[in-house]
PDB file of C-alpha atoms in Angstrom:
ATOM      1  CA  UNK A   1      -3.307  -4.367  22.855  1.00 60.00           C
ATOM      2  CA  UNK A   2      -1.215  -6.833  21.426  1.00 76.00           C
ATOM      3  CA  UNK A   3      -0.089  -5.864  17.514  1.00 75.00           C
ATOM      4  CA  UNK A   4      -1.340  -9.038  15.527  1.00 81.00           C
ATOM      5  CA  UNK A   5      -4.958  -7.951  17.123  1.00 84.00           C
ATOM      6  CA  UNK A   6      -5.077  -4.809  16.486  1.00 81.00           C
ATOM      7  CA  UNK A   7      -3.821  -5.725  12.563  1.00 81.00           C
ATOM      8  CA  UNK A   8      -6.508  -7.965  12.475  1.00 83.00           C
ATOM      9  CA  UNK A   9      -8.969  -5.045  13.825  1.00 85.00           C
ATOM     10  CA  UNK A  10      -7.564  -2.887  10.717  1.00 84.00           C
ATOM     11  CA  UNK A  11      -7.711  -5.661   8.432  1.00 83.00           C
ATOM     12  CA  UNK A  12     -12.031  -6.470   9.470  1.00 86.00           C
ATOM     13  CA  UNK A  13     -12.079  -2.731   8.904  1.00 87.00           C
ATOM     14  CA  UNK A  14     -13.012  -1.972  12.715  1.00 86.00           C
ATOM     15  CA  UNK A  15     -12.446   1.491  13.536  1.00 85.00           C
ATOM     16  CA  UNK A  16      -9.772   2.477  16.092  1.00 86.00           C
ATOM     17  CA  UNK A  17     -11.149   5.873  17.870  1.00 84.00           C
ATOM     18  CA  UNK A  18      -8.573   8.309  19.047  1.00 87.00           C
ATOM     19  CA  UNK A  19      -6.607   7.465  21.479  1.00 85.00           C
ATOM     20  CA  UNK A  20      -7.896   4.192  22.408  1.00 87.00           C
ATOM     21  CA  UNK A  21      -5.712   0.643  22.863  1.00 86.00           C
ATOM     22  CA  UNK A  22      -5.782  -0.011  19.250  1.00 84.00           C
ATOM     23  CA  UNK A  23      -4.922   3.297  18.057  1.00 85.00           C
ATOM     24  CA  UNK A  24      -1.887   3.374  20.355  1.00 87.00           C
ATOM     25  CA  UNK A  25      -1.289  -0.071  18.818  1.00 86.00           C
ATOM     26  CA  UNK A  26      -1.054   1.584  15.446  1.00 87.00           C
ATOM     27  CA  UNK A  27       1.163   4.632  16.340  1.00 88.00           C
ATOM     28  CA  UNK A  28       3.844   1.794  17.884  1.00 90.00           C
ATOM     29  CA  UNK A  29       3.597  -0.051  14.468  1.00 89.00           C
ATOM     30  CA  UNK A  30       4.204   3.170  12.445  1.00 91.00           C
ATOM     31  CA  UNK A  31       7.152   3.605  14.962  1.00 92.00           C
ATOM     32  CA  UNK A  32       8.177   0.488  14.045  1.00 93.00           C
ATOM     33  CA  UNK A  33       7.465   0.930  10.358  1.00 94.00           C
ATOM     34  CA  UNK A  34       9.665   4.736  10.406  1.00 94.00           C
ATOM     35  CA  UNK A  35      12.839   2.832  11.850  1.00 95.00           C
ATOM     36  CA  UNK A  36      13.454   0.080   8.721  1.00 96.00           C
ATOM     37  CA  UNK A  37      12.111   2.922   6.383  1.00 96.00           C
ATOM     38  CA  UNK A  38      14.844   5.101   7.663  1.00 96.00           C
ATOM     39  CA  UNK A  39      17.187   2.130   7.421  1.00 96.00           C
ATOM     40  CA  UNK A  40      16.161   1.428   3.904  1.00 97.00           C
ATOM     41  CA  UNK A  41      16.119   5.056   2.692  1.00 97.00           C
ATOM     42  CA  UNK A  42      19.226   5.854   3.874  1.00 95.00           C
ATOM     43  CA  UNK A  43      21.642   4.632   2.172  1.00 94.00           C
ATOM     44  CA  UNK A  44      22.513   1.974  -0.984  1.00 96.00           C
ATOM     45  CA  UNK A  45      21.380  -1.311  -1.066  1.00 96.00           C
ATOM     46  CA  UNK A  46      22.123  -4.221  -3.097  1.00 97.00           C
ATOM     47  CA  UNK A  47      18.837  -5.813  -4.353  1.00 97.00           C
ATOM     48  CA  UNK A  48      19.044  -8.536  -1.822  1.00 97.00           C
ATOM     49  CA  UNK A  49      19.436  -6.248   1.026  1.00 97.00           C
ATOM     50  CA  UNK A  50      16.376  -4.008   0.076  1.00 97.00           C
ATOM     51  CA  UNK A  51      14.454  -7.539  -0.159  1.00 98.00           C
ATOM     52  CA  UNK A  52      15.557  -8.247   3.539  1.00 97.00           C
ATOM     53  CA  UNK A  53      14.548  -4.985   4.736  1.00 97.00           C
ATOM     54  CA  UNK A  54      10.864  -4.671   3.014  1.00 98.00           C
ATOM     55  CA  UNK A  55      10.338  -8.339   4.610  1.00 97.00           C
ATOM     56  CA  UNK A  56      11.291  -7.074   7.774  1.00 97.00           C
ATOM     57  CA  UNK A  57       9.202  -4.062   7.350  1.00 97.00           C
ATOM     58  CA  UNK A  58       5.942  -6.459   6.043  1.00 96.00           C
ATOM     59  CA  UNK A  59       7.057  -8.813   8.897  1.00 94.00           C
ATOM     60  CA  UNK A  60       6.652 -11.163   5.079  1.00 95.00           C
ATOM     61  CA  UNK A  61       8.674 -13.164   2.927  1.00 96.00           C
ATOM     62  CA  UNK A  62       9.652 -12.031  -0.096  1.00 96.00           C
ATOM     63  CA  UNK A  63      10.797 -13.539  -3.192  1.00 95.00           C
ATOM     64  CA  UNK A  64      13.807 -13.084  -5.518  1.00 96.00           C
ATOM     65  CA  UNK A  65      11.695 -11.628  -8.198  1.00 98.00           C
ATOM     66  CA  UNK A  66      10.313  -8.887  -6.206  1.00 98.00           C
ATOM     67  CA  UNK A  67      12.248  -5.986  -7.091  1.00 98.00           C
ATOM     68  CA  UNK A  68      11.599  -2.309  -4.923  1.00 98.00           C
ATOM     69  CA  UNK A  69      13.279   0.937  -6.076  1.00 98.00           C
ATOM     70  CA  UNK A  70      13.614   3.239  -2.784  1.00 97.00           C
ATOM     71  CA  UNK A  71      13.057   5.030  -1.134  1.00 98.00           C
ATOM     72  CA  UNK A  72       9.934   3.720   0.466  1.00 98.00           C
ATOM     73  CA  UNK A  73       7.497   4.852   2.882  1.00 97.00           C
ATOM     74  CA  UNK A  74       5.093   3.229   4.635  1.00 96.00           C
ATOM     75  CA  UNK A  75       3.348   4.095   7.970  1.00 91.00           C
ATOM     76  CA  UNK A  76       2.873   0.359   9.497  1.00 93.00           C
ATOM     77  CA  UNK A  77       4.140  -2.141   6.837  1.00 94.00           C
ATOM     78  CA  UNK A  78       2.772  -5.322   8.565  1.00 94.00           C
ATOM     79  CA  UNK A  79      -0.663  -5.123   6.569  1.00 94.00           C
ATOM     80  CA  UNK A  80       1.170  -5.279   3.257  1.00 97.00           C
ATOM     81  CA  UNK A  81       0.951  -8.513   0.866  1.00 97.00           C
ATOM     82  CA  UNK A  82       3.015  -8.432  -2.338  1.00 98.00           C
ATOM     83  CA  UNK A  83       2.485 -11.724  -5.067  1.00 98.00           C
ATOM     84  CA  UNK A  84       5.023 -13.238  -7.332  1.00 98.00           C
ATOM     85  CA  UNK A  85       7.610 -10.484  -9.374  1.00 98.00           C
ATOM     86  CA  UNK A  86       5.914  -7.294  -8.336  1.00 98.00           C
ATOM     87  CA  UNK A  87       7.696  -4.403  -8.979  1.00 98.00           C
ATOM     88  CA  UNK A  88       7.579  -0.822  -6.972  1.00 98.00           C
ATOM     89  CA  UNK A  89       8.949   2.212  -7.922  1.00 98.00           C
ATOM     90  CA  UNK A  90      10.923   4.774  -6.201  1.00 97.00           C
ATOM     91  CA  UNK A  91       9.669   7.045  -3.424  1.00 97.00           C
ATOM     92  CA  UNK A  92       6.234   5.113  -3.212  1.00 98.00           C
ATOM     93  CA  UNK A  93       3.429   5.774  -0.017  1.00 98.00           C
ATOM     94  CA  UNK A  94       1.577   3.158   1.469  1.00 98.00           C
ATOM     95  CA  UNK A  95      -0.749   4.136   4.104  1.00 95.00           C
ATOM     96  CA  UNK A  96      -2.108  -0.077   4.862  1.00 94.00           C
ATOM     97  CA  UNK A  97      -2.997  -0.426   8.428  1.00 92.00           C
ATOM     98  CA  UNK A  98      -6.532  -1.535   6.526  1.00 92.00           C
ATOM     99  CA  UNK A  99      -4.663  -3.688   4.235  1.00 94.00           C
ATOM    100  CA  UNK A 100      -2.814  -3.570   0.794  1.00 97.00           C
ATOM    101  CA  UNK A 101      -2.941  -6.943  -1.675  1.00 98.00           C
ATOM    102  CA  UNK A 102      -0.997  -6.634  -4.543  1.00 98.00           C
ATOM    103  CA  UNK A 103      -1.350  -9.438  -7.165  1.00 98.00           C
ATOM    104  CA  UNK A 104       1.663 -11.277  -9.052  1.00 98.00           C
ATOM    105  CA  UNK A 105       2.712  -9.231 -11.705  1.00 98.00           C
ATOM    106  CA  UNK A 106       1.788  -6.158 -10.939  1.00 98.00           C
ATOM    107  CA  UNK A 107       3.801  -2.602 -11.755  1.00 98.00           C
ATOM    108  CA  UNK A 108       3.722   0.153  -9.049  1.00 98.00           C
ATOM    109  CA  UNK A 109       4.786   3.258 -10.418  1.00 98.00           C
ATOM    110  CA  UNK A 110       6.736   5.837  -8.769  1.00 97.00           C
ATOM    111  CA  UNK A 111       4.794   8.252  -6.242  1.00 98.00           C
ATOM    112  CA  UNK A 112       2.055   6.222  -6.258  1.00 98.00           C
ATOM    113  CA  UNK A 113       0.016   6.756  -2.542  1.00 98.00           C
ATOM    114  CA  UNK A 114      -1.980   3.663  -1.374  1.00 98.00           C
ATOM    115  CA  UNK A 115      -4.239   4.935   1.712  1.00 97.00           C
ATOM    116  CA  UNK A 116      -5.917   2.783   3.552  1.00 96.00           C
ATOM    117  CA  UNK A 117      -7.294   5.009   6.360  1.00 93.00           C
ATOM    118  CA  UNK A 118     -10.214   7.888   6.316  1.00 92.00           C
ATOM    119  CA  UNK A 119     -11.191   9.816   8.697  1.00 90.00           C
ATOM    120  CA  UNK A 120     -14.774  10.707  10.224  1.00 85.00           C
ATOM    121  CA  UNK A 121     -16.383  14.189   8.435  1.00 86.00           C
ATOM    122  CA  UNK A 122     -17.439  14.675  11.766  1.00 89.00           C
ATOM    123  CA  UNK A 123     -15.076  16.697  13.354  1.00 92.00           C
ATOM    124  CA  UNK A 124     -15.845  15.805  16.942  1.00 90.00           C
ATOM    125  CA  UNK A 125     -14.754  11.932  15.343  1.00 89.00           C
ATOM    126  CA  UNK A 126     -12.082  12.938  13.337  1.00 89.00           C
ATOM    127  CA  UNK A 127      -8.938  11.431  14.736  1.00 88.00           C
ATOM    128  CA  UNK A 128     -10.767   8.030  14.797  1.00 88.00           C
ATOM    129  CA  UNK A 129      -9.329   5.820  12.015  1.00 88.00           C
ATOM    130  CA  UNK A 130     -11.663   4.176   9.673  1.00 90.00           C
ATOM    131  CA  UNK A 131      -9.585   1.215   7.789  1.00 92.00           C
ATOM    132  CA  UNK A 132     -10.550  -0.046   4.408  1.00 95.00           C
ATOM    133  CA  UNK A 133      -8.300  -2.242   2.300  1.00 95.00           C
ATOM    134  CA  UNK A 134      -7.048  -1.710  -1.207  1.00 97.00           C
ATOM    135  CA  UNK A 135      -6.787  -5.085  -3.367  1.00 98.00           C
ATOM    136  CA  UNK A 136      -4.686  -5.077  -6.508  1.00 98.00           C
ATOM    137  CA  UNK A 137      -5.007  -7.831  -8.889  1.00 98.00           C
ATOM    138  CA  UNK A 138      -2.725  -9.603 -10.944  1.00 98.00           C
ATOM    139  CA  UNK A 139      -1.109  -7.720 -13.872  1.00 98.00           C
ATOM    140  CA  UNK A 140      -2.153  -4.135 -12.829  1.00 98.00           C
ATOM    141  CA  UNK A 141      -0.062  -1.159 -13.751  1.00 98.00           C
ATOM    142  CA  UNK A 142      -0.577   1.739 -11.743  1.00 98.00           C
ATOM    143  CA  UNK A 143       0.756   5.219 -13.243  1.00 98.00           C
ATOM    144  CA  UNK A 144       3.225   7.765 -11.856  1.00 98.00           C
ATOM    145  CA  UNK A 145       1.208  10.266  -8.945  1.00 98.00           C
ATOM    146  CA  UNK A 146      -1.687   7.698  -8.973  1.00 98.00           C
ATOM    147  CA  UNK A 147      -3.437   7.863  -5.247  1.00 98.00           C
ATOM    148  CA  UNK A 148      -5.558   5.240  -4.481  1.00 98.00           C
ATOM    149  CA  UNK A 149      -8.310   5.370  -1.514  1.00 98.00           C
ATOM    150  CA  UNK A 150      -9.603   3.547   1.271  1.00 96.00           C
ATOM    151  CA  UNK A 151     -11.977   0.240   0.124  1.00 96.00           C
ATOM    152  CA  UNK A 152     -10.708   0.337  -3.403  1.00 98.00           C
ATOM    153  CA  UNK A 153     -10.329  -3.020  -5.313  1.00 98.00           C
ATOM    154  CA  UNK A 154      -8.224  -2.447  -8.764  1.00 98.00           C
ATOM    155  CA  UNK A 155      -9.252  -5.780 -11.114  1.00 98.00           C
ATOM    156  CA  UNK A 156      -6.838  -7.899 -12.981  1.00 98.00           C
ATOM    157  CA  UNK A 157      -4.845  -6.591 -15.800  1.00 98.00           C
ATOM    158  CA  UNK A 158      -6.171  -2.876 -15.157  1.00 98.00           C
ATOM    159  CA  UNK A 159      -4.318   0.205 -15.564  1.00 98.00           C
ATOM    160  CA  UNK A 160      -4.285   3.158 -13.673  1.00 98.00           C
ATOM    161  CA  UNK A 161      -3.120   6.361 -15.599  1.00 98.00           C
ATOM    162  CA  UNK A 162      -0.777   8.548 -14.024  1.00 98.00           C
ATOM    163  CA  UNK A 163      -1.334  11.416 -11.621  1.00 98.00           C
ATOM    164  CA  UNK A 164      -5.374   9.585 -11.126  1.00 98.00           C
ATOM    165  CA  UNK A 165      -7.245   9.565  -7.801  1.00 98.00           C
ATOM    166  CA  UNK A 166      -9.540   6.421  -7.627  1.00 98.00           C
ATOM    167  CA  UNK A 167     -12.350   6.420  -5.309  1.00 98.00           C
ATOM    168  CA  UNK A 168     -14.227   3.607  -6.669  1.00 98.00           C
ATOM    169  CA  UNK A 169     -13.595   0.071  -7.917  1.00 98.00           C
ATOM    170  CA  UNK A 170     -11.406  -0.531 -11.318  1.00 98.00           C
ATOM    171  CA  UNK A 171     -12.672  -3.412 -13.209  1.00 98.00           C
ATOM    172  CA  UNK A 172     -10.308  -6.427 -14.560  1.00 97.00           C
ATOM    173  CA  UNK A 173      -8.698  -5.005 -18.119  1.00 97.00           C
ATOM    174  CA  UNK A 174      -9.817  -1.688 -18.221  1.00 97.00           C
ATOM    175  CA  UNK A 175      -8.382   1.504 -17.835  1.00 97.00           C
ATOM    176  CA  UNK A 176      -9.219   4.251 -15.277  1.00 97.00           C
ATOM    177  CA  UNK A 177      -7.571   7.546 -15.363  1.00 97.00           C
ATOM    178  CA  UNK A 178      -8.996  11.214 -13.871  1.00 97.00           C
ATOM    179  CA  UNK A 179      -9.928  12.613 -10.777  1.00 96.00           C
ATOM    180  CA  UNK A 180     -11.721  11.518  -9.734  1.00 97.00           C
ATOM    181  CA  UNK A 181     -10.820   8.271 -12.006  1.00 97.00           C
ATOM    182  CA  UNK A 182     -13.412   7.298 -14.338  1.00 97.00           C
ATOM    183  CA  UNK A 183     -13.161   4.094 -16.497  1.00 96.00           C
ATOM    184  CA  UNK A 184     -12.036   5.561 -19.746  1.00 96.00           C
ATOM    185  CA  UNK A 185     -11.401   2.161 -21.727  1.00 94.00           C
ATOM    186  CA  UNK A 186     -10.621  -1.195 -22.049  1.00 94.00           C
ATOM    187  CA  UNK A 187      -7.030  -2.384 -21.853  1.00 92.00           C
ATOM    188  CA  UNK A 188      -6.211  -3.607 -25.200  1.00 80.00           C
ATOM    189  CA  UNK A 189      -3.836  -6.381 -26.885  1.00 72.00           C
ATOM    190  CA  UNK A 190      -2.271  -3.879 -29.470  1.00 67.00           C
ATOM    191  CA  UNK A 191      -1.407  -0.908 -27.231  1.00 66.00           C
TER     192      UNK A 191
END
């Protein structure tokens, strides 16, 4: 199976049973993925540099004002989307073969997991991989040790409070914090 189809298989949230062509499709991306993760970990890199190298690991474009503190780890990298001066912080995990968005603006702080991939509760199923994407809007901050799950869509100008585990939907400008997260509040002009 060629990669862009199986990416768009994740991405239409089609599950890839164990072993099969698009499963094998996905353990060659995370090779892929490990090799300019290793590159980018590894060592110092001007800001430019760790630009080049997160492109190369989205297989995207990315511009000037995107700004990534490794290191980084990500287990496929081609079903990641970054907007317009998005920042991520150091030694960040982002699990996307179903997909990652993140909207112009947003903060990503450090530690944060994004997983895009569940498994089946039934254990004769469970090494198929069920994809569901994660869509962060513009403006979102999401805390330190925050984990984010399959299917989640975090709203515009939400924050996520540190060390939270959101399982379900956080609406634009409010906050969700917990585990699981609940919404606790709305985001507010004077905080």
């Amino acid at each position: 199976m060629e990669y862009q189809e199986a990416l768009d298989r994740m991405r239409r949230g089609e599950k890839a049973a164990a072993g099969s062509p698009a499963h094998q499709a996905m353990c060659q991306l995370a090779q892929e993925a490990m090799k300019l993760t290793v590159q980018l970990n590894n060592s110092y890199h001007e800001p430019e540099e760790v630009r080049s190298l997160f492109s190369q690991i989205t297989g995207k474009p990315v511009g000037s004002d995107f700004t990534l503190f490794p290191p980084f780890y990500t287990d496929c990298g081609k079903n990641i989307t970054v907007g317009k001066n998005v920042f991520i912080n150091c030694c960040c995990c982002f699990q996307d073969q179903g997909g990652i968005t993140i909207g112009d603006g947003s903060l990503i702080g450090h530690h944060v997991v994004l997983a895009t991939i569940n498994h089946s509760l039934n254990p004769a199923d469970r090494g198929d991989n069920c994809p569901a994407p994660i869509v962060i809007g513009k403006n979102v901050w999401i805390g330190a040790n925050a984990t984010v799950t399959p299917g989640v869509t975090i709203g515009d100008g939400a924050v996520v409070a540190a060390g939270a585990v959101v399982t379900k939907d956080v609406p634009a400008n409010m906050v969700g914090g917990g585990v699981p997260a609940k919404i606790i509040k709305r985001v507010s002009e004077n905080e």
